[in-house]
């Protein structure tokens, strides 16, 4: 559908929020705690964080929760009964205040969860989620969305994208999807007709730092490079980068037993962990950290584009900000681009 | 109700066979008849077997698709789930998801000789395709099985080995590692690669299937090359750590390949294209 | 800073060590680990008040160790960690040289770990005033208030294990959480499981923690997990008279003495 452009007055945002709540929608929005912004279910507009460049964690957790229970079981002697995923439990959820680099990530996750077998649980959550994103009017040195096909005002993946027109200005609302239109219909008086607006001048300036297509081509011959060890010597091998990433989707499957009853769930995992690939025999195909760092980069910039036709990075910079050892993905990608092969 | 990809079939353990120390075979039947009727698989595919409360474990379907109404699996007690499985009794219900993964291309092997080379606990993934070939014997020319284990005690499927030995339409060569023989052992003594070299099967119009511990595979490939086998005609299975079985959880990813989707069956030619991360 | 660079160059040029671990300017306003393997790189070495990552975490990492003999730029907490690691047989004089560095960026030359130990023992492990205040507040809470405090703080933990990875004392190649027979700690992140993980970690660090705050600094979610280890330091002090990392290997909770005042050993 064509993108509809509307104007939302700055004091109408709160009204829109209240209307969403009155319509019994769960609203996830960024909230500040310990100086970090993260997505939480929010009951009042005033608790939504304003002054942040990026939340520490991506909003993927709303659609791909860190723990997703998919069955309950009950044992009775030798017999077992099982109950599958409760699709009724997935209710309409609004994601408020997402950045364009997160919304693009949902498309990436969608490719992972549906490239072959269809993951109905993921799909149920995605289809019930309404994504109200906000363009970026500021950025920092860790941002590089424009190098990986995004931009601070990209509408990709959003249902409605809001762009703040000036420091104390009103908002341009770009209604991208039918889900977005349904929201407009709930509060049509707040979405005013508007003349064409130049939103670009209100967006953050994020310079292009590398060409991902070039990186992809280079990586095909880069597997045995000594750079992987050089880059990753300081990597501590934690999972912070994967867990804050909007597109990392690796998971583990675990049972949680309580006597005769219990459940089975998937939970986040990371290719950076030493145990990720270890066989029962003790053999570990990726036994050292440089191999695991290589896997992370290769997977995102070589294997995924090849297999899923999407890159595994949205340029949000969260991994670099979160890394306790200052492994900066942008820096490493630039150095890969600069290597002459 | 829509089921999710993660919902297992409930399977009842009909029969438990102790194959070797710590190695058991389960014959499994679907608890729900409807599931049985809708279920189909092909030789080479695998599944996720689970004990509720303990978790899931990945191994192949060890019975042949030609044998209907049940599936079998053979596992060695080694981790959390396989230990829990080993503790199950006949009649117990366990979970099974599958079938997953690609297959041994038996259709393409019609009219050819097949050479099976297996070591230790790696006979199960091959047993499926061996029985499939034997049950459709008219489709193939010579069938040779070379099977080795550490010791006589460690040989699995002992009854079936006897059966294959008696049959005149299959050549069986069994071997145990030096020191693993018993006084009445009539088979070969020596490591699998050297036995293959010794019996020197012809590479002419032959496909080889090799499953075993990494060290056995490593030394068998060069022997096959020496005998004239081309990389495209040498098949094996990879045993990467897996969780989901359908290409999402990321665990088995090696290079551009998801072992659970593109494998577990690979030709040696395909393996040469892969990074050494398996 | 020049002294530090000079010392690093010397160690590399004379082949006294293969690699010098120090700090360099990182991205943004961060500093980060630098591995100096040739003397030109030594010019990137820096030291200032931002250099708080505990570099001792690297001396047990496989790929760093495989370089050969190491030297490490060590502030007081790093020195403490090195002595503790030495007492646990993870490093020794044959594989590690310590370049001490004072808060004023002065270099201290140590001939061996014994000298490092002597230096370290001049200073007690003391909880700073700000955290002392928080611990007091926690002590005064009722058990249910305290339970709520920790549930609130630890629920967001997604178990990335950055705390474990950044901690020089968490060097086990297979951590208790990675064991599944039995599964002591659930793999998934949940309220109770998160508590179990962090409490277990604090217990494993009791009498070993060098109070460097690396765990809390590493936490991407800024959870004040170091309060747990600080509390254990306090308890170790009040119940056992405190501790100092020691080359004699007398770890507070794993050393048994026949003359122990408790009677369990008799």
mmCIF file with all atom_site columns, C-alpha atoms in Angstrom, chain B residues 4 41 49 51 57 71 92 125 163 168 206 233 248 251 256 259-260 263:
data_model
loop_
_atom_site.group_PDB
_atom_site.id
_atom_site.type_symbol
_atom_site.label_atom_id
_atom_site.label_alt_id
_atom_site.label_comp_id
_atom_site.label_asym_id
_atom_site.label_entity_id
_atom_site.label_seq_id
_atom_site.pdbx_PDB_ins_code
_atom_site.Cartn_x
_atom_site.Cartn_y
_atom_site.Cartn_z
_atom_site.occupancy
_atom_site.B_iso_or_equiv
_atom_site.pdbx_formal_charge
_atom_site.auth_seq_id
_atom_site.auth_comp_id
_atom_site.auth_asym_id
_atom_site.auth_atom_id
_atom_site.pdbx_PDB_model_num
ATOM 1  C CA . UNK B 1 4   ? 3.939  -25.790 16.701 1.00 0.00 ? 4   UNK B CA 1
ATOM 2  C CA . UNK B 1 41  ? 10.537 -40.808 6.410  1.00 0.00 ? 41  UNK B CA 1
ATOM 3  C CA . UNK B 1 49  ? 14.064 -37.851 20.968 1.00 0.00 ? 49  UNK B CA 1
ATOM 4  C CA . UNK B 1 51  ? 12.421 -37.601 27.906 1.00 0.00 ? 51  UNK B CA 1
ATOM 5  C CA . UNK B 1 57  ? 18.647 -35.444 22.055 1.00 0.00 ? 57  UNK B CA 1
ATOM 6  C CA . UNK B 1 71  ? 10.690 -46.698 14.163 1.00 0.00 ? 71  UNK B CA 1
ATOM 7  C CA . UNK B 1 92  ? 7.105  -45.838 28.745 1.00 0.00 ? 92  UNK B CA 1
ATOM 8  C CA . UNK B 1 125 ? 22.646 -44.372 10.856 1.00 0.00 ? 125 UNK B CA 1
ATOM 9  C CA . UNK B 1 163 ? 21.792 -62.607 9.696  1.00 0.00 ? 163 UNK B CA 1
ATOM 10 C CA . UNK B 1 168 ? 24.525 -64.848 0.332  1.00 0.00 ? 168 UNK B CA 1
ATOM 11 C CA . UNK B 1 206 ? 30.247 -48.312 -6.573 1.00 0.00 ? 206 UNK B CA 1
ATOM 12 C CA . UNK B 1 233 ? 30.544 -41.223 -4.634 1.00 0.00 ? 233 UNK B CA 1
ATOM 13 C CA . UNK B 1 248 ? 16.657 -22.048 13.029 1.00 0.00 ? 248 UNK B CA 1
ATOM 14 C CA . UNK B 1 251 ? 23.829 -24.661 16.527 1.00 0.00 ? 251 UNK B CA 1
ATOM 15 C CA . UNK B 1 256 ? 26.741 -21.833 4.437  1.00 0.00 ? 256 UNK B CA 1
ATOM 16 C CA . UNK B 1 259 ? 23.731 -29.669 8.924  1.00 0.00 ? 259 UNK B CA 1
ATOM 17 C CA . UNK B 1 260 ? 20.154 -30.345 10.055 1.00 0.00 ? 260 UNK B CA 1
ATOM 18 C CA . UNK B 1 263 ? 22.636 -32.782 5.877  1.00 0.00 ? 263 UNK B CA 1
#
